[in-house]
Amino acid sequence: MRTFLAAIALCVAGFAVSAAPTKRLAPVADAVIMADGMPKKLSEFGFFTDAAGWKPNKGVELYRLNSALFTDYAEKYRYIYVPAGQQAVADGDGRLEFPVGSALIKSFGYKIDGKDRLLETRLLLHRADGWIALPYVWNAEQTEATLKVAGTRLPVRFTDPSGTARDISYAVPNKNQCKECHSLSNAVVPIGPKMRNLTHDTLDMLLSNAMLEQPSRDHPPIPDFGNTAMPLENRARAYLDINCAHCHNRQGSASNSGLFLTYEEESPVHLGVGKRPVAAGRGSGGFAFAIAPGEPDKSIMMHRLKSLEPGVAMPEVGRSLVHEEGAALLSEWIAEMDK
């Protein structure tokens, strides 16, 4: 009798558990993405299911790049959101065109005191009238990020890949500074997710999730510039493409320089080889050529890459440190060029 009653109790308990309503997570807030305003809190978009911004919501997918922009050694976590039933499309150059309602989400952080901490999350939202860029800064408790239209600076102490302790004033760009990099023909656009720079796993994920229309042609990938098994020139060109070509292209904000640093560029002169500056001013450092073959220490490109002086340093936005590894890579590439 006791066994029978125990079995009945177990069944009732099981029924109670199975009958309990399952808590449904709120979906991404499409209406907030599309609205005209600028939400004060990152959580209003519903991109993450946790307050700390580590667990992406349904439809928000982590993606990775073959080569990534240097930003003071910050770790970056990139996500794509495409509205259900819609797809991104690759144009003839491999640039992804996202449907209205899409969002690109990029969080920046460091390992501080042994813990991964986020400093900021930048959004690119595709609204009916175009893309808008919004920067959000995380609080000390790591429970919310708040809109900082005017940008800000954050003191950060971290250890770089060489094991050196660094103290920096980390710059969160203001809304207008976002346009300096994310600009093509004077319109704000995404710059990272291109066919050639998305990892193989990322492309598979986008296609299998029906977030990307099957491309009509192949786009050979650029290499990871840190992969020493790849040819030196390919690595150097990949570095220039992701760190410089968002401005230095024929439609970019630096198009008047005549220096075009995209991975596909074929003209040595447009890449800077033996090219005299158009309007570098004191940024030239007194040197004659953007790239002096065989002489990195006499090349304007290296002078600006190694500088931290405002008006000289390149890139102009996004760093307060010299990227030692990137400078070494480009220096080696230039040194091996025939004079």
mmCIF file of C-alpha atoms in Angstrom:
data_model
loop_
_atom_site.group_PDB
_atom_site.id
_atom_site.type_symbol
_atom_site.label_atom_id
_atom_site.label_comp_id
_atom_site.label_asym_id
_atom_site.label_seq_id
_atom_site.Cartn_x
_atom_site.Cartn_y
_atom_site.Cartn_z
ATOM 1 C CA MET A 1 0.000 0.000 0.000
ATOM 2 C CA ARG A 2 2.827 2.391 0.884
ATOM 3 C CA THR A 3 4.525 1.597 -2.428
ATOM 4 C CA PHE A 4 1.313 2.305 -4.331
ATOM 5 C CA LEU A 5 0.768 5.649 -2.538
ATOM 6 C CA ALA A 6 4.377 6.624 -3.157
ATOM 7 C CA ALA A 7 3.957 5.899 -6.858
ATOM 8 C CA ILE A 8 0.772 8.007 -6.972
ATOM 9 C CA ALA A 9 2.555 10.866 -5.214
ATOM 10 C CA LEU A 10 5.430 10.667 -7.686
ATOM 11 C CA CYS A 11 3.042 10.793 -10.654
ATOM 12 C CA VAL A 12 1.188 13.785 -9.204
ATOM 13 C CA ALA A 13 4.455 15.588 -8.589
ATOM 14 C CA GLY A 14 5.592 14.847 -12.126
ATOM 15 C CA PHE A 15 2.305 16.139 -13.539
ATOM 16 C CA ALA A 16 2.627 19.318 -11.497
ATOM 17 C CA VAL A 17 6.111 19.933 -12.840
ATOM 18 C CA SER A 18 5.147 19.257 -16.453
ATOM 19 C CA ALA A 19 1.989 21.358 -16.119
ATOM 20 C CA ALA A 20 3.863 24.369 -14.721
ATOM 21 C CA PRO A 21 3.982 27.150 -17.317
ATOM 22 C CA THR A 22 7.340 27.546 -19.067
ATOM 23 C CA LYS A 23 8.705 31.073 -18.837
ATOM 24 C CA ARG A 24 9.120 32.459 -22.344
ATOM 25 C CA LEU A 25 11.937 34.849 -23.080
ATOM 26 C CA ALA A 26 10.939 38.163 -24.615
ATOM 27 C CA PRO A 27 12.098 38.399 -28.241
ATOM 28 C CA VAL A 28 14.358 41.081 -29.648
ATOM 29 C CA ALA A 29 12.424 44.363 -29.693
ATOM 30 C CA ASP A 30 12.066 45.019 -33.419
ATOM 31 C CA ALA A 31 9.941 48.100 -32.754
ATOM 32 C CA VAL A 32 12.738 49.644 -30.658
ATOM 33 C CA ILE A 33 15.308 49.015 -33.394
ATOM 34 C CA MET A 34 13.053 50.693 -35.953
ATOM 35 C CA ALA A 35 11.825 53.632 -33.852
ATOM 36 C CA ASP A 36 13.175 57.145 -34.422
ATOM 37 C CA GLY A 37 14.505 57.624 -30.900
ATOM 38 C CA MET A 38 17.743 56.707 -29.166
ATOM 39 C CA PRO A 39 16.956 54.364 -26.237
ATOM 40 C CA LYS A 40 18.796 55.222 -23.034
ATOM 41 C CA LYS A 41 19.442 51.608 -22.004
ATOM 42 C CA LEU A 42 20.920 48.767 -24.028
ATOM 43 C CA SER A 43 18.508 46.333 -22.371
ATOM 44 C CA GLU A 44 15.573 48.025 -24.138
ATOM 45 C CA PHE A 45 16.542 46.268 -27.377
ATOM 46 C CA GLY A 46 16.431 42.762 -25.904
ATOM 47 C CA PHE A 47 19.606 41.651 -27.673
ATOM 48 C CA PHE A 48 20.708 39.674 -24.598
ATOM 49 C CA THR A 49 18.819 37.429 -22.192
ATOM 50 C CA ASP A 50 21.077 38.246 -19.237
ATOM 51 C CA ALA A 51 21.696 41.623 -17.618
ATOM 52 C CA ALA A 52 25.468 41.320 -18.147
ATOM 53 C CA GLY A 53 25.291 41.160 -21.941
ATOM 54 C CA TRP A 54 26.921 37.778 -22.484
ATOM 55 C CA LYS A 55 23.970 35.573 -23.543
ATOM 56 C CA PRO A 56 22.530 36.530 -26.938
ATOM 57 C CA ASN A 57 18.787 36.304 -27.448
ATOM 58 C CA LYS A 58 17.164 34.092 -30.073
ATOM 59 C CA GLY A 59 18.059 35.386 -33.524
ATOM 60 C CA VAL A 60 21.173 37.193 -32.283
ATOM 61 C CA GLU A 61 24.218 35.286 -33.501
ATOM 62 C CA LEU A 62 27.897 35.609 -32.571
ATOM 63 C CA TYR A 63 30.153 36.070 -35.584
ATOM 64 C CA ARG A 64 33.918 36.239 -36.119
ATOM 65 C CA LEU A 65 36.301 37.924 -38.549
ATOM 66 C CA ASN A 66 39.439 36.578 -40.181
ATOM 67 C CA SER A 67 41.291 39.803 -39.336
ATOM 68 C CA ALA A 68 40.058 42.335 -36.812
ATOM 69 C CA LEU A 69 40.580 46.049 -36.264
ATOM 70 C CA PHE A 70 43.046 46.934 -33.494
ATOM 71 C CA THR A 71 41.500 48.872 -30.606
ATOM 72 C CA ASP A 72 44.044 49.132 -27.772
ATOM 73 C CA TYR A 73 44.143 45.325 -27.389
ATOM 74 C CA ALA A 74 40.475 45.212 -26.367
ATOM 75 C CA GLU A 75 38.625 41.921 -26.740
ATOM 76 C CA LYS A 76 35.618 42.232 -29.053
ATOM 77 C CA TYR A 77 32.415 40.234 -29.178
ATOM 78 C CA ARG A 78 30.417 40.694 -32.387
ATOM 79 C CA TYR A 79 26.783 39.767 -32.995
ATOM 80 C CA ILE A 80 24.403 39.966 -35.946
ATOM 81 C CA TYR A 81 20.641 40.283 -35.776
ATOM 82 C CA VAL A 82 18.498 39.970 -38.920
ATOM 83 C CA PRO A 83 14.690 40.138 -38.611
ATOM 84 C CA ALA A 84 12.954 36.777 -38.911
ATOM 85 C CA GLY A 85 12.201 35.779 -42.482
ATOM 86 C CA GLN A 86 14.691 38.214 -44.015
ATOM 87 C CA GLN A 87 18.249 37.822 -45.290
ATOM 88 C CA ALA A 88 21.416 39.782 -45.871
ATOM 89 C CA VAL A 89 22.676 39.832 -49.479
ATOM 90 C CA ALA A 90 26.279 40.028 -50.705
ATOM 91 C CA ASP A 91 26.844 42.610 -53.435
ATOM 92 C CA GLY A 92 29.349 42.142 -56.249
ATOM 93 C CA ASP A 93 32.234 43.295 -54.036
ATOM 94 C CA GLY A 94 31.240 40.953 -51.219
ATOM 95 C CA ARG A 95 29.908 43.696 -48.965
ATOM 96 C CA LEU A 96 26.865 42.508 -47.035
ATOM 97 C CA GLU A 97 23.680 44.503 -47.497
ATOM 98 C CA PHE A 98 21.430 43.975 -44.485
ATOM 99 C CA PRO A 99 17.648 44.382 -44.552
ATOM 100 C CA VAL A 100 15.959 47.195 -42.657
ATOM 101 C CA GLY A 101 15.489 46.153 -39.023
ATOM 102 C CA SER A 102 18.899 44.477 -38.781
ATOM 103 C CA ALA A 103 21.432 45.254 -36.066
ATOM 104 C CA LEU A 104 25.171 44.789 -35.623
ATOM 105 C CA ILE A 105 26.236 44.625 -31.988
ATOM 106 C CA LYS A 106 29.859 44.879 -30.868
ATOM 107 C CA SER A 107 30.968 44.715 -27.229
ATOM 108 C CA PHE A 108 34.456 45.738 -26.106
ATOM 109 C CA GLY A 109 36.154 44.549 -22.946
ATOM 110 C CA TYR A 110 39.264 43.423 -21.109
ATOM 111 C CA LYS A 111 40.232 40.847 -18.557
ATOM 112 C CA ILE A 112 40.565 42.992 -15.426
ATOM 113 C CA ASP A 113 41.615 41.484 -12.090
ATOM 114 C CA GLY A 114 41.163 38.048 -13.611
ATOM 115 C CA LYS A 115 37.589 38.692 -14.762
ATOM 116 C CA ASP A 116 36.176 39.432 -18.211
ATOM 117 C CA ARG A 117 34.554 42.852 -18.062
ATOM 118 C CA LEU A 118 32.720 44.785 -20.744
ATOM 119 C CA LEU A 119 33.394 48.499 -21.152
ATOM 120 C CA GLU A 120 31.082 49.429 -24.003
ATOM 121 C CA THR A 121 28.712 48.031 -26.600
ATOM 122 C CA ARG A 122 28.336 49.798 -29.936
ATOM 123 C CA LEU A 123 25.249 49.353 -32.068
ATOM 124 C CA LEU A 124 24.632 49.830 -35.757
ATOM 125 C CA LEU A 125 20.885 49.838 -36.384
ATOM 126 C CA HIS A 126 19.423 49.709 -39.879
ATOM 127 C CA ARG A 127 16.361 51.923 -39.853
ATOM 128 C CA ALA A 128 14.096 52.978 -42.704
ATOM 129 C CA ASP A 129 16.170 56.102 -43.371
ATOM 130 C CA GLY A 130 19.560 54.379 -43.102
ATOM 131 C CA TRP A 131 22.015 53.196 -40.477
ATOM 132 C CA ILE A 132 22.474 54.869 -37.091
ATOM 133 C CA ALA A 133 25.426 54.301 -34.729
ATOM 134 C CA LEU A 134 24.909 54.380 -30.948
ATOM 135 C CA PRO A 135 27.523 53.823 -28.165
ATOM 136 C CA TYR A 136 26.508 52.326 -24.780
ATOM 137 C CA VAL A 137 28.765 52.217 -21.678
ATOM 138 C CA TRP A 138 28.528 49.470 -19.068
ATOM 139 C CA ASN A 139 28.144 50.254 -15.376
ATOM 140 C CA ALA A 140 30.584 49.019 -12.728
ATOM 141 C CA GLU A 141 28.158 46.281 -11.648
ATOM 142 C CA GLN A 142 27.990 44.937 -15.229
ATOM 143 C CA THR A 143 24.205 44.939 -15.128
ATOM 144 C CA GLU A 144 23.342 47.624 -17.700
ATOM 145 C CA ALA A 145 24.860 49.767 -20.431
ATOM 146 C CA THR A 146 23.740 53.373 -20.860
ATOM 147 C CA LEU A 147 23.750 55.516 -23.995
ATOM 148 C CA LYS A 148 26.670 57.984 -24.180
ATOM 149 C CA VAL A 149 25.983 60.105 -27.254
ATOM 150 C CA ALA A 150 28.896 62.415 -26.366
ATOM 151 C CA GLY A 151 31.268 59.497 -25.732
ATOM 152 C CA THR A 152 33.495 59.278 -22.679
ATOM 153 C CA ARG A 153 36.864 58.105 -21.402
ATOM 154 C CA LEU A 154 37.390 55.200 -19.035
ATOM 155 C CA PRO A 155 40.580 54.481 -17.066
ATOM 156 C CA VAL A 156 41.643 50.867 -17.702
ATOM 157 C CA ARG A 157 44.540 48.761 -16.440
ATOM 158 C CA PHE A 158 45.164 45.494 -18.280
ATOM 159 C CA THR A 159 47.945 43.185 -19.436
ATOM 160 C CA ASP A 160 48.747 43.109 -23.156
ATOM 161 C CA PRO A 161 49.694 39.950 -25.133
ATOM 162 C CA SER A 162 53.391 40.468 -24.336
ATOM 163 C CA GLY A 163 52.655 40.395 -20.600
ATOM 164 C CA THR A 164 53.165 44.144 -20.171
ATOM 165 C CA ALA A 165 50.839 45.940 -17.748
ATOM 166 C CA ARG A 166 49.135 48.877 -19.459
ATOM 167 C CA ASP A 167 47.291 51.873 -18.061
ATOM 168 C CA ILE A 168 45.210 53.704 -20.632
ATOM 169 C CA SER A 169 42.409 56.207 -20.935
ATOM 170 C CA TYR A 170 40.069 54.127 -23.068
ATOM 171 C CA ALA A 171 38.070 56.266 -25.500
ATOM 172 C CA VAL A 172 34.408 55.533 -26.170
ATOM 173 C CA PRO A 173 33.687 57.440 -29.391
ATOM 174 C CA ASN A 174 30.897 59.958 -29.587
ATOM 175 C CA LYS A 175 28.056 59.382 -32.010
ATOM 176 C CA ASN A 176 29.618 61.572 -34.712
ATOM 177 C CA GLN A 177 33.033 59.896 -34.433
ATOM 178 C CA CYS A 178 31.399 56.602 -35.366
ATOM 179 C CA LYS A 179 30.719 58.153 -38.756
ATOM 180 C CA GLU A 180 34.425 58.802 -39.332
ATOM 181 C CA CYS A 181 35.042 55.096 -39.848
ATOM 182 C CA HIS A 182 31.573 53.797 -40.724
ATOM 183 C CA SER A 183 31.158 55.982 -43.771
ATOM 184 C CA LEU A 184 30.863 55.244 -47.476
ATOM 185 C CA SER A 185 29.832 57.993 -49.879
ATOM 186 C CA ASN A 186 28.842 60.076 -46.809
ATOM 187 C CA ALA A 187 26.433 57.422 -45.515
ATOM 188 C CA VAL A 188 26.886 55.344 -42.340
ATOM 189 C CA VAL A 189 27.482 51.684 -43.215
ATOM 190 C CA PRO A 190 28.871 48.525 -41.590
ATOM 191 C CA ILE A 191 32.570 47.954 -42.331
ATOM 192 C CA GLY A 192 33.506 44.618 -40.742
ATOM 193 C CA PRO A 193 31.140 41.950 -42.104
ATOM 194 C CA LYS A 194 32.297 41.421 -45.675
ATOM 195 C CA MET A 195 32.340 38.045 -47.381
ATOM 196 C CA ARG A 196 36.130 37.992 -47.590
ATOM 197 C CA ASN A 197 36.573 38.760 -43.888
ATOM 198 C CA LEU A 198 33.975 36.466 -42.308
ATOM 199 C CA THR A 199 35.359 33.200 -40.988
ATOM 200 C CA HIS A 200 34.296 29.962 -42.659
ATOM 201 C CA ASP A 201 32.336 28.968 -39.532
ATOM 202 C CA THR A 202 30.527 32.314 -39.526
ATOM 203 C CA LEU A 203 29.499 31.967 -43.164
ATOM 204 C CA ASP A 204 28.223 28.454 -42.492
ATOM 205 C CA MET A 205 26.225 29.738 -39.516
ATOM 206 C CA LEU A 206 24.642 32.592 -41.491
ATOM 207 C CA LEU A 207 23.693 30.328 -44.384
ATOM 208 C CA SER A 208 22.350 27.510 -42.216
ATOM 209 C CA ASN A 209 20.257 29.991 -40.201
ATOM 210 C CA ALA A 210 18.937 31.543 -43.422
ATOM 211 C CA MET A 211 20.334 34.938 -42.364
ATOM 212 C CA LEU A 212 22.345 35.243 -45.584
ATOM 213 C CA GLU A 213 21.255 34.611 -49.155
ATOM 214 C CA GLN A 214 23.527 32.177 -50.969
ATOM 215 C CA PRO A 215 26.174 34.344 -52.705
ATOM 216 C CA SER A 216 26.234 34.276 -56.487
ATOM 217 C CA ARG A 217 30.034 34.094 -56.595
ATOM 218 C CA ASP A 218 33.016 33.155 -54.452
ATOM 219 C CA HIS A 219 34.904 35.738 -52.423
ATOM 220 C CA PRO A 220 38.345 34.403 -51.453
ATOM 221 C CA PRO A 221 38.967 35.058 -47.760
ATOM 222 C CA ILE A 222 41.639 37.368 -46.452
ATOM 223 C CA PRO A 223 43.993 35.741 -43.929
ATOM 224 C CA ASP A 224 44.360 36.355 -40.228
ATOM 225 C CA PHE A 225 47.220 38.859 -40.236
ATOM 226 C CA GLY A 226 48.612 37.200 -37.103
ATOM 227 C CA ASN A 227 48.940 33.804 -38.802
ATOM 228 C CA THR A 228 52.664 33.555 -39.606
ATOM 229 C CA ALA A 229 52.045 30.468 -41.752
ATOM 230 C CA MET A 230 50.464 32.724 -44.378
ATOM 231 C CA PRO A 231 52.477 34.756 -46.948
ATOM 232 C CA LEU A 232 53.876 37.996 -45.543
ATOM 233 C CA GLU A 233 52.356 40.241 -48.217
ATOM 234 C CA ASN A 234 48.881 38.725 -47.772
ATOM 235 C CA ARG A 235 49.074 39.291 -44.024
ATOM 236 C CA ALA A 236 50.238 42.892 -44.434
ATOM 237 C CA ARG A 237 47.496 43.610 -46.962
ATOM 238 C CA ALA A 238 44.887 42.063 -44.642
ATOM 239 C CA TYR A 239 46.103 44.313 -41.832
ATOM 240 C CA LEU A 240 45.794 47.430 -44.002
ATOM 241 C CA ASP A 241 42.372 46.367 -45.248
ATOM 242 C CA ILE A 242 40.780 46.012 -41.816
ATOM 243 C CA ASN A 243 42.651 48.827 -40.040
ATOM 244 C CA CYS A 244 42.889 51.480 -42.756
ATOM 245 C CA ALA A 245 40.727 50.758 -45.801
ATOM 246 C CA HIS A 246 37.427 51.818 -44.199
ATOM 247 C CA CYS A 247 38.665 55.393 -44.846
ATOM 248 C CA HIS A 248 41.329 54.748 -47.477
ATOM 249 C CA ASN A 249 39.163 53.569 -50.360
ATOM 250 C CA ARG A 250 37.786 55.249 -53.458
ATOM 251 C CA GLN A 251 34.494 56.132 -51.744
ATOM 252 C CA GLY A 252 35.803 56.626 -48.207
ATOM 253 C CA SER A 253 36.497 59.751 -46.189
ATOM 254 C CA ALA A 254 40.199 59.652 -47.191
ATOM 255 C CA SER A 255 39.568 59.156 -50.914
ATOM 256 C CA ASN A 256 41.202 62.514 -51.709
ATOM 257 C CA SER A 257 44.534 61.140 -50.461
ATOM 258 C CA GLY A 258 44.831 58.789 -53.422
ATOM 259 C CA LEU A 259 45.941 56.111 -50.960
ATOM 260 C CA PHE A 260 43.663 53.098 -51.358
ATOM 261 C CA LEU A 261 44.397 50.233 -48.987
ATOM 262 C CA THR A 262 41.698 47.671 -49.725
ATOM 263 C CA TYR A 263 42.771 44.052 -50.056
ATOM 264 C CA GLU A 264 41.781 44.002 -53.735
ATOM 265 C CA GLU A 265 43.804 47.073 -54.738
ATOM 266 C CA GLU A 266 46.249 46.189 -57.520
ATOM 267 C CA SER A 267 48.069 49.487 -58.132
ATOM 268 C CA PRO A 268 51.360 49.704 -56.148
ATOM 269 C CA VAL A 269 51.192 53.503 -56.233
ATOM 270 C CA HIS A 270 47.679 53.589 -54.779
ATOM 271 C CA LEU A 271 48.944 51.248 -52.062
ATOM 272 C CA GLY A 272 51.551 53.899 -51.280
ATOM 273 C CA VAL A 273 54.636 52.373 -52.890
ATOM 274 C CA GLY A 274 56.738 55.314 -54.071
ATOM 275 C CA LYS A 275 53.715 57.597 -53.624
ATOM 276 C CA ARG A 276 54.216 61.172 -52.516
ATOM 277 C CA PRO A 277 51.671 62.558 -50.029
ATOM 278 C CA VAL A 278 48.834 64.768 -51.250
ATOM 279 C CA ALA A 279 48.168 66.757 -48.072
ATOM 280 C CA ALA A 280 49.836 64.985 -45.155
ATOM 281 C CA GLY A 281 51.326 68.174 -43.703
ATOM 282 C CA ARG A 282 53.299 67.490 -40.549
ATOM 283 C CA GLY A 283 51.897 63.950 -40.679
ATOM 284 C CA SER A 284 54.563 63.154 -43.290
ATOM 285 C CA GLY A 285 57.310 63.427 -40.707
ATOM 286 C CA GLY A 286 59.491 64.981 -43.386
ATOM 287 C CA PHE A 287 59.525 61.766 -45.415
ATOM 288 C CA ALA A 288 58.942 61.695 -49.168
ATOM 289 C CA PHE A 289 56.866 58.560 -49.732
ATOM 290 C CA ALA A 290 53.971 56.741 -48.078
ATOM 291 C CA ILE A 291 56.008 53.565 -48.562
ATOM 292 C CA ALA A 292 59.719 53.802 -49.335
ATOM 293 C CA PRO A 293 60.523 50.289 -50.611
ATOM 294 C CA GLY A 294 63.111 48.556 -48.463
ATOM 295 C CA GLU A 295 63.099 51.423 -45.941
ATOM 296 C CA PRO A 296 60.307 51.221 -43.369
ATOM 297 C CA ASP A 297 61.967 53.862 -41.177
ATOM 298 C CA LYS A 298 61.692 56.344 -44.055
ATOM 299 C CA SER A 299 58.061 55.523 -44.863
ATOM 300 C CA ILE A 300 55.241 57.913 -43.924
ATOM 301 C CA MET A 301 52.959 54.943 -43.307
ATOM 302 C CA MET A 302 55.198 53.604 -40.552
ATOM 303 C CA HIS A 303 55.754 57.082 -39.094
ATOM 304 C CA ARG A 304 52.030 57.603 -38.663
ATOM 305 C CA LEU A 305 51.332 54.058 -37.478
ATOM 306 C CA LYS A 306 53.928 54.415 -34.703
ATOM 307 C CA SER A 307 52.855 57.901 -33.638
ATOM 308 C CA LEU A 308 50.459 58.802 -30.834
ATOM 309 C CA GLU A 309 50.474 62.512 -31.648
ATOM 310 C CA PRO A 310 47.051 63.946 -32.592
ATOM 311 C CA GLY A 311 47.029 64.964 -36.238
ATOM 312 C CA VAL A 312 49.831 62.538 -37.042
ATOM 313 C CA ALA A 313 48.705 59.173 -35.683
ATOM 314 C CA MET A 314 46.834 56.820 -37.971
ATOM 315 C CA PRO A 315 44.208 55.500 -37.593
ATOM 316 C CA GLU A 316 42.903 58.744 -36.096
ATOM 317 C CA VAL A 317 40.199 57.128 -33.934
ATOM 318 C CA GLY A 318 40.176 54.010 -31.786
ATOM 319 C CA ARG A 319 43.631 53.760 -30.276
ATOM 320 C CA SER A 320 45.784 55.363 -27.618
ATOM 321 C CA LEU A 321 48.562 52.776 -27.981
ATOM 322 C CA VAL A 322 50.861 51.717 -30.789
ATOM 323 C CA HIS A 323 49.957 48.282 -32.094
ATOM 324 C CA GLU A 324 53.428 46.814 -31.761
ATOM 325 C CA GLU A 325 52.605 43.580 -33.585
ATOM 326 C CA GLY A 326 50.942 45.387 -36.481
ATOM 327 C CA ALA A 327 53.821 47.845 -36.808
ATOM 328 C CA ALA A 328 56.314 44.966 -36.838
ATOM 329 C CA LEU A 329 54.325 43.184 -39.558
ATOM 330 C CA LEU A 330 54.174 46.202 -41.887
ATOM 331 C CA SER A 331 57.797 47.075 -41.206
ATOM 332 C CA GLU A 332 58.867 43.566 -42.231
ATOM 333 C CA TRP A 333 56.742 43.760 -45.373
ATOM 334 C CA ILE A 334 58.202 47.108 -46.456
ATOM 335 C CA ALA A 335 61.757 46.010 -45.615
ATOM 336 C CA GLU A 336 61.473 43.075 -48.026
ATOM 337 C CA MET A 337 60.369 45.262 -50.964
ATOM 338 C CA ASP A 338 62.937 45.823 -53.693
ATOM 339 C CA LYS A 339 64.323 49.365 -53.656
#
